[in-house]
Coordinates of C-alpha atoms in Angstrom, one line a residue:
Chain A
M19 CA 0.0 0.0 0.0
R20 CA 2.7 2.4 1.0
L21 CA 4.7 1.5 -2.2
A22 CA 1.7 2.0 -4.4
F23 CA 1.1 5.5 -2.9
A24 CA 4.8 6.3 -3.3
S25 CA 4.6 5.5 -7.0
L26 CA 1.6 7.7 -7.4
A27 CA 3.5 10.5 -5.6
V28 CA 6.2 10.3 -8.2
L29 CA 3.7 10.8 -11.0
T30 CA 2.1 13.9 -9.5
L31 CA 5.3 15.4 -8.1
A32 CA 6.1 17.2 -11.3
A33 CA 3.0 19.5 -11.0
A34 CA 3.8 20.5 -7.4
P35 CA 5.7 23.7 -6.6
P36 CA 9.3 23.2 -5.7
P37 CA 9.8 22.6 -1.9
P38 CA 11.2 25.7 -0.1
P39 CA 14.8 25.6 0.8
K40 CA 15.4 24.0 4.2
T41 CA 16.7 26.0 7.1
P42 CA 20.0 24.5 8.1
T43 CA 19.9 22.0 11.0
P44 CA 21.1 23.8 14.2
A45 CA 24.5 23.0 15.6
K46 CA 24.3 20.1 18.0
V47 CA 24.3 21.1 21.6
R48 CA 25.0 18.7 24.5
S49 CA 22.0 16.6 25.5
P50 CA 21.3 14.9 28.9
G51 CA 22.2 11.6 27.3
D52 CA 25.7 13.0 26.4
A53 CA 26.3 13.6 30.1
V54 CA 25.2 10.1 31.0
K55 CA 27.4 8.6 28.3
A56 CA 30.4 10.5 29.7
A57 CA 30.0 9.2 33.2
P58 CA 33.0 7.0 34.3
A59 CA 32.2 3.4 35.3
T60 CA 32.9 4.3 38.9
D61 CA 29.9 6.6 39.0
W62 CA 27.5 3.6 38.4
I63 CA 26.2 1.7 41.4
E64 CA 24.8 -1.8 41.0
I65 CA 21.3 -2.4 42.4
P66 CA 21.4 -5.2 45.0
A67 CA 19.9 -8.4 43.7
A68 CA 17.7 -8.5 46.8
D69 CA 16.1 -5.3 45.5
L70 CA 15.1 -6.6 42.1
L71 CA 11.6 -8.1 41.7
V72 CA 11.3 -10.1 38.5
M73 CA 7.8 -10.7 37.2
H74 CA 7.5 -13.3 34.4
L75 CA 4.4 -12.9 32.2
A76 CA 2.6 -15.2 29.8
G77 CA 4.3 -15.2 26.4
G78 CA 7.9 -15.1 27.8
K79 CA 7.7 -11.4 28.6
R80 CA 9.0 -10.0 31.9
V81 CA 9.0 -6.9 34.1
V82 CA 11.8 -6.0 36.5
I83 CA 11.0 -3.7 39.4
Q84 CA 13.6 -2.1 41.6
L85 CA 12.3 -2.2 45.2
A86 CA 12.7 0.7 47.6
P87 CA 13.4 -0.6 51.1
Q88 CA 14.8 2.8 52.0
F89 CA 11.3 4.2 51.9
A90 CA 8.9 1.3 52.6
P91 CA 10.9 -1.4 54.5
V92 CA 7.9 -3.4 55.9
H93 CA 6.0 -3.3 52.6
V94 CA 9.2 -4.4 50.7
A95 CA 9.8 -7.2 53.2
N96 CA 6.2 -8.4 52.6
I97 CA 6.8 -8.4 48.8
R98 CA 10.0 -10.5 49.2
T99 CA 8.1 -13.0 51.5
M100 CA 5.2 -13.2 49.1
A101 CA 7.5 -13.7 46.0
R102 CA 9.5 -16.4 47.8
S103 CA 6.4 -18.3 48.9
G104 CA 4.8 -18.4 45.5
Y105 CA 1.9 -16.2 46.7
W106 CA 1.5 -14.7 43.2
A107 CA 1.5 -18.0 41.3
K108 CA -2.0 -17.4 40.1
A109 CA -1.9 -13.6 39.8
T110 CA -2.9 -11.6 36.8
I111 CA -2.7 -8.1 35.5
Y112 CA -6.4 -7.3 35.8
R113 CA -6.8 -3.5 35.8
V114 CA -5.5 -1.0 33.3
V115 CA -6.6 2.6 33.3
D116 CA -5.5 5.0 30.6
N117 CA -3.3 7.8 31.8
W118 CA -3.3 6.4 35.3
V119 CA -2.3 2.9 36.5
T120 CA -1.9 -0.8 35.7
Q121 CA -2.7 -3.1 38.6
W122 CA -1.9 -6.7 39.3
G123 CA -2.3 -9.4 42.0
L124 CA -4.9 -12.0 43.0
G125 CA -7.7 -9.5 42.9
D126 CA -10.6 -9.5 45.3
G127 CA -9.9 -11.6 48.3
P128 CA -8.9 -11.8 51.0
F129 CA -6.4 -14.5 50.3
P130 CA -4.3 -15.9 53.1
T131 CA -0.8 -14.5 53.0
P132 CA 2.2 -16.6 53.8
P133 CA 3.8 -16.6 57.3
G134 CA 5.9 -13.6 58.0
V135 CA 3.7 -11.2 56.0
V136 CA 2.7 -8.2 58.1
A137 CA -1.0 -7.9 57.6
R138 CA -1.1 -4.2 58.4
P139 CA 2.2 -2.5 57.7
P140 CA 2.8 1.0 59.0
E141 CA 2.0 3.8 56.5
E142 CA 5.6 4.3 55.3
Y143 CA 4.4 7.1 53.0
Q144 CA 7.2 9.4 54.1
R145 CA 10.2 9.2 56.4
G146 CA 12.7 11.4 58.2
P147 CA 15.7 12.8 56.4
A148 CA 18.3 11.1 58.7
G149 CA 20.6 8.9 56.7
L150 CA 19.6 10.4 53.3
T151 CA 21.8 12.8 51.4
L152 CA 19.5 15.1 49.4
M153 CA 20.7 16.6 46.2
P154 CA 18.3 19.4 45.3
M155 CA 16.8 19.0 41.8
G156 CA 16.8 22.8 41.2
S157 CA 13.4 23.4 39.7
P158 CA 10.3 24.4 41.7
D159 CA 8.2 21.4 42.7
P160 CA 4.5 22.1 43.1
Y161 CA 4.1 19.0 45.3
S162 CA 6.6 19.9 48.0
E163 CA 9.0 22.4 49.4
M164 CA 11.8 21.0 47.3
G165 CA 12.3 18.3 44.6
A166 CA 15.5 16.3 45.1
Y167 CA 17.3 13.1 44.6
A168 CA 18.4 10.7 47.3
D169 CA 20.0 7.3 47.1
G170 CA 19.1 7.0 43.4
W171 CA 15.5 8.0 43.8
P172 CA 13.5 11.2 43.0
V173 CA 12.1 12.5 46.2
A174 CA 10.3 15.4 47.7
K175 CA 11.2 17.3 50.9
Q176 CA 8.1 18.5 52.7
A177 CA 7.8 21.7 54.7
G178 CA 7.6 19.6 57.9
G179 CA 11.1 18.1 57.1
T180 CA 9.9 14.6 56.0
V181 CA 11.1 13.1 52.7
N182 CA 8.8 11.0 50.4
P183 CA 9.5 9.1 47.2
T184 CA 7.5 10.4 44.2
Y185 CA 4.9 8.9 41.9
C186 CA 6.6 9.4 38.6
Y187 CA 6.0 7.3 35.5
G188 CA 6.8 3.7 36.3
A189 CA 6.6 4.1 40.1
V190 CA 5.1 1.0 41.8
G191 CA 2.7 1.5 44.6
V192 CA 0.5 -0.6 47.0
A193 CA -3.2 -0.8 46.1
R194 CA -5.5 -0.4 49.1
D195 CA -9.1 0.4 49.9
A196 CA -10.2 3.8 51.1
A197 CA -9.0 3.2 54.6
P198 CA -5.3 4.0 54.5
D199 CA -4.0 0.8 56.3
T200 CA -5.6 -1.9 54.2
G201 CA -2.7 -2.5 51.7
N202 CA -0.2 -5.2 52.5
S203 CA 1.6 -5.2 49.1
S204 CA -0.3 -8.2 47.8
E205 CA -1.9 -6.0 45.1
L206 CA 0.4 -3.6 43.3
F207 CA 0.1 -0.9 40.6
A208 CA 2.4 1.0 38.3
V209 CA 2.0 4.5 37.0
I210 CA 1.5 4.4 33.2
G211 CA 0.5 7.9 32.4
A212 CA 1.2 11.5 33.3
T213 CA 2.3 12.2 36.8
A214 CA 0.4 10.6 39.5
R215 CA 1.9 12.6 42.3
R216 CA -1.3 13.2 44.0
L217 CA -0.7 9.7 45.4
D218 CA 2.5 11.0 47.1
R219 CA 2.2 10.5 50.9
N220 CA -1.1 8.7 50.4
Y221 CA -0.1 5.4 49.0
A222 CA 3.0 3.4 49.9
L223 CA 5.6 3.6 47.1
V224 CA 7.6 0.3 47.0
G225 CA 9.6 0.5 43.8
R226 CA 9.8 1.5 40.1
V227 CA 9.8 -0.5 36.9
I228 CA 13.3 -0.5 35.3
E229 CA 12.7 -3.1 32.5
G230 CA 9.7 -4.2 30.5
M231 CA 7.6 -1.1 31.3
E232 CA 5.8 -1.5 27.9
N233 CA 4.5 -4.9 29.2
L234 CA 2.4 -2.9 31.6
S235 CA 1.7 0.4 29.7
A236 CA 0.7 -1.0 26.3
L237 CA -1.9 -3.4 27.6
P238 CA -5.5 -3.0 26.5
R239 CA -7.4 -0.7 28.9
G240 CA -10.0 -2.3 31.1
T241 CA -13.6 -1.6 30.2
A242 CA -15.3 -2.5 33.4
E243 CA -15.8 -0.2 36.4
M244 CA -12.6 1.5 37.6
G245 CA -10.7 0.1 34.6
V246 CA -10.9 -3.5 35.8
Y247 CA -10.9 -6.0 32.9
A248 CA -14.5 -6.9 31.9
K249 CA -15.6 -10.5 31.5
D250 CA -14.9 -10.4 27.8
Q251 CA -11.3 -9.3 28.3
V252 CA -8.4 -11.6 29.1
P253 CA -6.1 -10.5 31.9
T254 CA -2.4 -11.1 31.4
S255 CA -1.2 -14.1 33.5
I256 CA 1.8 -13.6 35.8
T257 CA 3.5 -17.0 35.6
A258 CA 6.2 -16.4 38.3
V259 CA 7.5 -13.7 40.6
Q260 CA 11.1 -13.9 41.9
I261 CA 13.6 -11.9 43.8
A262 CA 16.7 -11.8 41.6
A263 CA 18.9 -12.9 44.5
D264 CA 17.1 -16.2 44.4
M265 CA 17.8 -16.8 40.7
P266 CA 20.9 -18.6 39.5
A267 CA 23.7 -16.1 39.1
A268 CA 23.9 -16.6 35.4
K269 CA 20.2 -15.8 34.9
R270 CA 19.9 -12.8 37.2
P271 CA 19.1 -9.5 35.6
R272 CA 21.7 -6.9 36.7
F273 CA 21.2 -3.1 36.7
E274 CA 23.0 -0.1 37.8
Y275 CA 22.1 3.5 38.4
L276 CA 24.1 6.7 38.1
R277 CA 25.2 7.8 41.6
T278 CA 23.2 10.7 42.9
G279 CA 25.4 13.7 43.3
S280 CA 28.2 12.4 41.1
P281 CA 29.6 15.0 38.7
A282 CA 28.0 13.3 35.7
F283 CA 24.7 13.1 37.5
T284 CA 24.8 16.8 38.4
D285 CA 25.7 17.6 34.8
Y286 CA 22.8 15.4 33.6
V287 CA 20.3 17.1 35.8
Q288 CA 21.5 20.5 34.7
L289 CA 21.2 19.6 31.0
A290 CA 17.9 17.8 31.4
S291 CA 16.3 20.7 33.4
H292 CA 17.2 23.3 30.8
R293 CA 17.3 21.3 27.6
A294 CA 18.8 23.2 24.8
D295 CA 19.1 20.3 22.4
Y296 CA 15.5 20.9 21.1
G297 CA 16.0 24.7 20.6
V298 CA 14.5 27.0 23.2
P299 CA 15.7 25.9 26.7
S300 CA 13.1 25.9 29.5
P301 CA 13.6 27.7 32.8
G302 CA 13.3 24.3 34.6
A303 CA 11.7 20.9 34.4
D304 CA 9.4 18.6 36.3
L305 CA 11.1 16.3 38.8
C306 CA 9.5 13.4 37.0
A307 CA 10.8 14.6 33.6
V308 CA 14.4 14.1 34.9
P309 CA 14.6 10.5 36.0
V310 CA 17.6 8.8 37.6
P311 CA 19.5 7.1 34.8
V312 CA 19.3 3.3 35.1
R313 CA 20.9 0.8 32.7
K314 CA 21.7 -2.9 32.4
K315 CA 25.0 -3.8 33.9
K316 CA 27.3 -5.6 31.5
A317 CA 28.5 -8.9 32.8
Chain B
M21 CA -7.7 -20.9 37.8
R22 CA -8.7 -18.1 40.1
L23 CA -11.5 -20.2 41.5
A24 CA -9.2 -23.2 42.2
F25 CA -6.9 -20.9 44.2
A26 CA -9.8 -19.4 46.1
S27 CA -10.9 -22.9 47.2
L28 CA -7.4 -23.7 48.4
A29 CA -7.5 -20.4 50.3
V30 CA -10.5 -21.5 52.3
L31 CA -8.7 -24.7 53.3
T32 CA -5.8 -22.9 54.8
L33 CA -7.6 -19.9 56.2
A34 CA -8.3 -21.5 59.5
A35 CA -4.6 -21.6 60.4
A36 CA -4.0 -17.9 59.6
P37 CA -4.2 -15.3 62.4
P38 CA -7.4 -13.3 62.4
P39 CA -7.2 -10.2 60.2
P40 CA -6.6 -7.0 62.2
P41 CA -9.6 -4.7 62.5
K42 CA -9.8 -2.2 59.7
T43 CA -9.4 1.5 60.3
P44 CA -12.7 3.2 59.4
T45 CA -12.9 4.7 55.9
P46 CA -12.3 8.4 56.2
A47 CA -15.3 10.7 55.7
K48 CA -15.7 11.6 52.1
V49 CA -14.3 15.0 51.1
R50 CA -15.1 16.9 47.9
S51 CA -13.2 15.8 44.9
P52 CA -12.4 17.7 41.7
G53 CA -15.1 15.5 40.0
D54 CA -17.7 16.8 42.4
A55 CA -16.9 20.4 41.3
V56 CA -17.3 19.4 37.7
K57 CA -20.6 17.6 38.3
A58 CA -22.0 20.7 40.0
A59 CA -21.3 23.0 37.1
P60 CA -24.5 24.4 35.5
A61 CA -25.1 23.6 31.8
T62 CA -24.4 27.3 31.0
D63 CA -20.8 26.8 32.1
W64 CA -20.1 24.3 29.3
I65 CA -19.0 25.6 25.9
E66 CA -19.4 23.5 22.8
I67 CA -16.3 22.9 20.7
P68 CA -16.9 24.1 17.1
A69 CA -17.3 21.2 14.7
A70 CA -14.6 22.9 12.5
D71 CA -12.1 22.3 15.3
L72 CA -12.8 18.5 15.6
L73 CA -10.5 16.2 13.7
V74 CA -11.9 12.7 13.5
M75 CA -9.5 9.9 12.7
H76 CA -11.0 6.5 11.8
L77 CA -8.8 3.6 12.4
A78 CA -8.8 0.0 11.2
G79 CA -11.2 -2.2 13.3
G80 CA -13.8 0.5 13.6
K81 CA -11.9 2.5 16.3
R82 CA -11.6 6.2 16.2
V83 CA -9.7 9.1 17.7
V84 CA -11.1 12.6 18.1
I85 CA -8.7 15.6 18.3
Q86 CA -9.7 19.1 19.3
L87 CA -7.7 21.4 17.1
A88 CA -6.1 24.6 18.5
P89 CA -6.4 27.4 15.9
Q90 CA -5.9 29.9 18.7
F91 CA -2.2 28.8 18.9
A92 CA -1.2 27.4 15.5
P93 CA -3.6 28.9 12.9
V94 CA -1.5 28.1 9.8
H95 CA -0.7 24.5 10.9
V96 CA -4.4 23.9 11.8
A97 CA -5.5 25.3 8.4
N98 CA -3.0 22.9 6.8
I99 CA -4.6 20.0 8.8
R100 CA -8.1 20.9 7.7
T101 CA -6.9 21.1 4.0
M102 CA -5.2 17.8 4.2
A103 CA -8.1 16.1 5.9
R104 CA -10.6 17.5 3.2
S105 CA -8.3 16.4 0.3
G106 CA -7.9 12.8 1.5
Y107 CA -4.2 13.3 1.9
W108 CA -4.1 10.8 4.8
A109 CA -6.1 8.1 3.0
K110 CA -3.1 5.7 3.1
A111 CA -1.7 6.9 6.4
T112 CA -0.7 4.7 9.3
I113 CA 0.3 4.9 12.9
Y114 CA 3.9 3.9 12.5
R115 CA 5.8 5.0 15.5
V116 CA 5.1 4.3 19.2
V117 CA 7.7 5.2 21.9
D118 CA 7.0 4.2 25.5
N119 CA 6.6 7.2 27.8
W120 CA 6.9 9.5 24.9
V121 CA 4.8 9.8 21.8
T122 CA 2.7 7.9 19.2
Q123 CA 3.2 9.3 15.6
W124 CA 1.2 8.9 12.4
G125 CA 1.1 10.1 8.8
L126 CA 2.5 8.8 5.5
G127 CA 6.0 8.4 6.9
D128 CA 9.1 9.2 5.0
G129 CA 8.4 11.3 1.9
P130 CA 8.2 13.9 0.7
F131 CA 4.7 13.4 -0.6
P132 CA 3.0 16.1 -2.5
T133 CA 0.6 18.1 -0.4
P134 CA -2.8 19.3 -1.8
P135 CA -3.2 22.9 -3.1
G136 CA -3.5 25.4 -0.3
V137 CA -1.2 23.7 2.1
V138 CA 1.5 26.1 3.3
A139 CA 4.7 24.2 2.9
R140 CA 6.6 26.1 5.5
P141 CA 4.3 27.5 8.2
P142 CA 5.6 30.1 10.6
E143 CA 6.8 28.6 13.9
E144 CA 3.6 29.2 15.9
Y145 CA 5.2 27.8 19.0
Q146 CA 4.1 30.8 21.1
R147 CA 2.0 33.9 20.7
G148 CA 1.3 37.2 22.3
P149 CA -1.2 37.5 25.1
A150 CA -3.6 39.9 23.2
G151 CA -7.1 38.4 23.0
L152 CA -6.4 35.7 25.6
T153 CA -7.8 35.9 29.1
L154 CA -5.4 34.1 31.4
M155 CA -6.6 32.4 34.5
P156 CA -3.6 31.6 36.7
M157 CA -3.4 27.9 37.7
G158 CA -2.0 28.8 41.1
S159 CA 0.9 26.3 41.5
P160 CA 4.5 27.0 40.5
D161 CA 5.3 25.9 37.0
P162 CA 8.9 24.9 36.3
Y163 CA 8.5 25.5 32.6
S164 CA 7.5 29.1 32.7
E165 CA 6.8 32.2 34.8
M166 CA 3.2 31.1 35.3
G167 CA 1.0 28.1 34.5
A168 CA -2.5 29.2 33.5
Y169 CA -5.6 28.4 31.5
A170 CA -6.9 30.3 28.5
D171 CA -9.8 29.6 26.2
G172 CA -10.1 26.1 27.5
W173 CA -6.4 25.2 27.1
P174 CA -3.6 24.8 29.7
V175 CA -1.0 27.4 28.8
A176 CA 2.3 28.8 30.1
K177 CA 3.1 32.5 30.3
Q178 CA 6.8 33.1 29.7
A179 CA 8.9 35.8 31.3
G180 CA 9.0 37.6 28.0
G181 CA 5.2 38.0 27.9
T182 CA 4.4 35.3 25.3
V183 CA 1.9 32.5 25.9
N184 CA 2.4 28.9 24.7
P185 CA 0.2 25.8 24.9
T186 CA 1.7 23.0 26.9
Y187 CA 2.6 19.4 26.0
C188 CA 0.5 17.6 28.5
Y189 CA -0.7 14.0 28.1
G190 CA -2.7 13.7 24.9
A191 CA -1.3 16.9 23.4
V192 CA -0.9 16.7 19.6
G193 CA 2.1 18.2 17.9
V194 CA 3.7 18.5 14.5
A195 CA 6.6 16.1 13.8
R196 CA 9.6 17.7 12.1
D197 CA 13.2 17.2 11.4
A198 CA 15.9 18.9 13.4
A199 CA 15.6 22.1 11.4
P200 CA 12.7 23.9 13.1
D201 CA 10.7 24.8 10.0
T202 CA 10.4 21.4 8.3
G203 CA 7.0 20.4 9.7
N204 CA 3.8 21.2 7.7
S205 CA 1.4 19.1 9.9
S206 CA 1.5 16.1 7.5
E207 CA 3.1 14.0 10.3
L208 CA 1.6 14.4 13.7
F209 CA 2.3 12.9 17.2
A210 CA 0.5 12.6 20.5
V211 CA 2.0 12.5 24.0
I212 CA 1.4 9.1 25.5
G213 CA 3.5 9.2 28.7
A214 CA 4.7 11.5 31.4
T215 CA 4.9 15.2 30.7
A216 CA 6.6 16.1 27.4
R217 CA 6.9 19.8 28.2
R218 CA 10.4 20.0 27.0
L219 CA 8.7 20.2 23.6
D220 CA 7.0 23.5 24.6
R221 CA 8.0 26.3 22.3
N222 CA 10.0 23.9 20.2
Y223 CA 7.3 22.0 18.3
A224 CA 4.0 23.3 17.1
L225 CA 1.1 22.2 19.3
V226 CA -2.0 21.8 17.1
G227 CA -4.5 20.0 19.4
R228 CA -5.3 17.5 22.0
V229 CA -6.9 14.0 22.0
I230 CA -10.4 14.2 23.6
E231 CA -11.7 10.7 22.6
G232 CA -10.0 7.4 21.9
M233 CA -6.7 8.2 23.5
E234 CA -6.3 4.5 24.3
N235 CA -6.2 3.8 20.6
L236 CA -2.9 5.7 20.5
S237 CA -1.4 4.9 24.0
A238 CA -2.1 1.2 24.2
L239 CA -0.5 0.3 20.9
P240 CA 2.6 -2.0 20.8
R241 CA 5.8 0.0 21.1
G242 CA 7.9 0.2 18.0
T243 CA 11.1 -1.9 18.1
A244 CA 13.1 -0.3 15.3
E245 CA 15.2 2.9 15.6
M246 CA 13.5 5.8 17.3
G247 CA 10.5 3.6 18.1
V248 CA 9.4 3.3 14.5
Y249 CA 7.7 0.0 13.8
A250 CA 10.0 -2.7 12.6
K251 CA 9.4 -4.8 9.5
D252 CA 7.8 -7.6 11.5
Q253 CA 5.4 -5.1 13.2
V254 CA 2.0 -4.1 11.7
P255 CA 1.3 -0.4 11.8
T256 CA -2.3 0.6 12.5
S257 CA -4.1 1.8 9.3
I258 CA -5.8 5.1 9.4
T259 CA -8.8 4.5 7.2
A260 CA -10.2 8.1 7.0
V261 CA -9.6 11.5 8.5
Q262 CA -12.4 14.0 8.6
I263 CA -13.3 17.4 10.0
A264 CA -16.5 17.0 12.1
A265 CA -18.1 20.0 10.3
D266 CA -17.9 18.0 7.0
M267 CA -19.8 15.0 8.5
P268 CA -23.6 14.6 8.4
A269 CA -25.0 16.4 11.4
A270 CA -26.4 13.2 12.9
K271 CA -23.0 11.5 12.8
R272 CA -20.8 14.3 14.1
P273 CA -19.2 13.8 17.5
R274 CA -20.0 16.7 19.8
F275 CA -17.9 17.8 22.8
E276 CA -18.0 20.6 25.3
Y277 CA -15.4 22.0 27.8
L278 CA -15.9 23.7 31.1
R279 CA -15.5 27.4 30.6
T280 CA -12.1 28.7 31.9
G281 CA -12.7 31.0 34.8
S282 CA -16.3 30.0 35.5
P283 CA -17.0 29.5 39.2
A284 CA -17.2 25.7 38.7
F285 CA -13.8 25.7 36.9
T286 CA -12.2 27.7 39.6
D287 CA -13.6 25.4 42.2
Y288 CA -12.3 22.4 40.2
V289 CA -8.8 23.8 39.8
Q290 CA -8.6 24.6 43.6
L291 CA -9.8 21.0 44.6
A292 CA -7.5 19.3 42.0
S293 CA -4.5 21.3 43.0
H294 CA -4.8 20.4 46.7
R295 CA -6.6 17.1 46.5
A296 CA -7.8 16.1 50.0
D297 CA -9.9 13.1 48.8
Y298 CA -6.9 10.8 48.9
G299 CA -5.9 11.8 52.4
V300 CA -2.9 14.2 52.7
P301 CA -3.5 17.2 50.4
S302 CA -0.5 18.5 48.4
P303 CA 0.7 22.1 48.4
G304 CA 0.1 22.3 44.7
A305 CA -0.1 20.3 41.5
D306 CA 1.4 20.1 38.0
L307 CA -0.4 22.1 35.4
C308 CA -0.8 18.9 33.4
A309 CA -2.3 17.1 36.4
V310 CA -5.2 19.5 36.3
P311 CA -6.6 19.2 32.8
V312 CA -9.5 21.2 31.4
P313 CA -12.7 19.1 31.8
V314 CA -14.0 18.0 28.4
R315 CA -17.1 15.8 27.9
K316 CA -19.4 14.5 25.2
K317 CA -22.3 16.9 24.5
K318 CA -25.6 15.3 24.8
A319 CA -27.7 15.7 21.7

């Protein structure tokens, strides 16, 4: 079809006015990616295998989530316990809401959780600043006193002094009912649209997707109430969920992130906040528009 | 499968500790949706049929785009001319990049455009404030001096006094090469991920998707360079593109938006910027997280 149309185009081209001369392509300026590429190997920190949750999906696809024990230790411990016990062996991805979230788990229960799972974890929506080195992001943040990075995560410092992780694209949170203590990490969701930062400090943030995001974001949207899959829709099966540390070393996924506050990271944040590589630079940027660089670690 | 697991759950439930008592669900507070629902019919403004671009896709799906002649009049005129001439009769959706954009058109050309199409439109990336009534959004905007609404659109007022529309989720822009004048609106893209506001003032914004967004956002991601579909991927066919004003009155889609600056709109922006219906309200919100309410108009 395209070829046929192209041939037609050639036939009619002679009658068309000559195309105007093109403006020269502007000189290349440094992009945020250039700063990341220039980072020395020593500026990359490997993510611990105990912090990688590997979800295997039907069809041989997978999703890798970096867990955030710095911010939600009890919820993350629950996730590790559930993964190791096979709790999610029959889980599915059953809810997809455009410009909002994709959600998975066993669905309506309650289902008995394995021994060791804390049924009612503390809120863990924010924490004190002790032990965290905050690097200010530099742009105003409408959701807090200051957007920043800490320990490889985009965070917000609140006027009261607490620090919370932020619901940027790919962030993984704990689904719950309206009462704030009803989530135990058995049902999780990932942000698949524009910022979901109205969830900050209201839902426990337990990680972020670092591989296979498209296996959550490109799924058909649910047509039943609240974006849950209707009876005529087929939820995606989750065939296994593992902690990378429990996988054979040769099969483990390995990832590393650019060290918060390293010269290359600082350079990257500066370039990404005032991008000049498109033309007109902006005065600043959203915290979520300047994500922490994460990449596969070469063996 | 789910049922089998549920039965097993019943067998083992007896051994599990009793679930902790639930915290009571908090009292319902007003949500942004409540403000929108309370708006009187007179606060809704119908979008002109000449400003609705209807893209029919293979499989009977469709996407409706509200055009933005207030911000990009020459580009929008080009779009109307191309739609009316059948220019896009062989077009496809051929590029999908996760957390970025979905792009469509005829692809690599050049293809001759119909008479009346301006080959090299002016930039139209921003405009003067004359004729626009700006309603400040109220939260700090990292991409400008002030985030605001004007004429039913989320806009940014720059320090120099110009106003530009903003690349929020669903915004439609004009693809181009690196030279800033090479887009004529024949190839378009929509934002399908987190904010793309680094495109503000660098790519002409010509509209926003107001129906069928999932037909662009839930497509398989392209696996070739730049997210273009690889040879083993099937682009979605665009079967027809029309301006609603050219459709029979009975078949025209009709939409209306909540009048910028109306009491209900002001109430909505206030509630959406400091949402208390999730629990902890935020000090502010992203401009893109508080979109202008748009709905189908009842006949």
